[in-house]
mmCIF file of C-alpha atoms in Angstrom:
data_model
loop_
_atom_site.group_PDB
_atom_site.id
_atom_site.type_symbol
_atom_site.label_atom_id
_atom_site.label_comp_id
_atom_site.label_asym_id
_atom_site.label_seq_id
_atom_site.Cartn_x
_atom_site.Cartn_y
_atom_site.Cartn_z
ATOM 1 C CA MET A 756 98.661 36.190 119.406
ATOM 2 C CA ILE A 757 97.224 32.720 118.712
ATOM 3 C CA ALA A 758 94.312 34.294 116.845
ATOM 4 C CA ARG A 759 96.720 35.751 114.263
ATOM 5 C CA ILE A 760 98.349 32.367 113.704
ATOM 6 C CA ASP A 761 95.123 30.316 113.733
ATOM 7 C CA THR A 762 94.178 31.191 110.169
ATOM 8 C CA ASN A 763 91.270 28.738 109.915
ATOM 9 C CA GLY A 764 89.730 29.899 113.221
ATOM 10 C CA ASP A 765 89.392 26.457 114.834
ATOM 11 C CA ARG A 766 91.269 27.586 117.996
ATOM 12 C CA LYS A 767 93.948 24.942 117.378
ATOM 13 C CA LEU A 768 97.285 25.224 115.609
ATOM 14 C CA ASP A 769 97.773 22.640 112.902
ATOM 15 C CA GLU A 770 101.059 21.767 111.204
ATOM 16 C CA GLN A 771 100.518 24.157 108.291
ATOM 17 C CA GLU A 772 99.801 27.086 110.639
ATOM 18 C CA ILE A 773 102.887 26.323 112.737
ATOM 19 C CA ASP A 774 105.058 26.078 109.609
ATOM 20 C CA SER A 775 103.672 29.382 108.364
ATOM 21 C CA MET A 776 104.411 31.003 111.730
ATOM 22 C CA ALA A 777 107.989 29.654 111.698
ATOM 23 C CA LYS A 778 108.561 31.032 108.180
ATOM 24 C CA SER A 779 107.202 34.409 109.265
ATOM 25 C CA PHE A 780 109.499 34.511 112.321
ATOM 26 C CA THR A 781 112.503 33.488 110.208
ATOM 27 C CA GLU A 782 111.772 36.171 107.622
ATOM 28 C CA ARG A 783 111.364 38.915 110.236
ATOM 29 C CA ARG A 784 114.604 37.977 111.990
ATOM 30 C CA LYS A 785 116.823 37.104 109.012
ATOM 31 C CA ASP A 786 119.057 40.166 109.467
ATOM 32 C CA SER A 787 118.725 40.549 113.230
ATOM 33 C CA ALA A 788 122.226 39.227 113.988
ATOM 34 C CA ALA A 789 123.740 41.822 111.678
ATOM 35 C CA SER A 790 121.746 44.677 113.199
ATOM 36 C CA SER A 791 122.412 43.944 116.876
ATOM 37 C CA ARG A 792 125.682 44.776 118.557
ATOM 38 C CA ASP A 793 125.611 42.121 121.269
ATOM 39 C CA PRO A 794 123.388 39.090 121.874
ATOM 40 C CA ILE A 795 120.847 39.565 124.621
ATOM 41 C CA VAL A 796 120.986 37.022 127.434
ATOM 42 C CA TYR A 797 117.473 36.044 128.512
ATOM 43 C CA GLY A 798 118.344 33.432 131.086
ATOM 44 C CA VAL A 799 121.141 31.617 132.862
ATOM 45 C CA ALA A 800 121.057 28.431 134.926
ATOM 46 C CA ALA A 801 123.900 27.041 137.016
ATOM 47 C CA LEU A 802 124.056 23.299 137.624
ATOM 48 C CA VAL A 803 126.761 21.115 139.092
ATOM 49 C CA GLY A 804 129.524 21.248 136.491
ATOM 50 C CA ARG A 805 127.438 23.191 133.932
ATOM 51 C CA ILE A 806 126.186 26.624 133.031
ATOM 52 C CA ILE A 807 123.273 27.043 130.615
ATOM 53 C CA VAL A 808 122.847 30.391 128.831
ATOM 54 C CA ARG A 809 119.866 31.332 126.660
ATOM 55 C CA THR A 810 120.149 34.235 124.229
ATOM 56 C CA GLY A 811 117.508 35.387 121.790
ATOM 57 C CA THR A 812 118.680 32.941 119.128
ATOM 58 C CA ARG A 813 120.804 30.290 120.842
ATOM 59 C CA LEU A 814 121.095 27.999 123.832
ATOM 60 C CA TYR A 815 124.606 27.403 125.179
ATOM 61 C CA ALA A 816 125.647 24.628 127.548
ATOM 62 C CA ILE A 817 129.077 25.114 129.114
ATOM 63 C CA ALA A 818 130.473 22.079 130.926
ATOM 64 C CA ASP A 819 133.711 21.430 132.711
#
């Protein structure tokens, strides 16, 4: 996957390549919230007094 993003082939990601990747991701996912019925939960962590939930697009911290 890095090879597709590393457009100058130096095996390192520079700021321009990272910005380009971010724009590409944003463009591909711009309508994803409208096309999905429910958010997908990718991870949950329980801590003393807190629950952390990670979905595909957001990170939630629930505290008492």
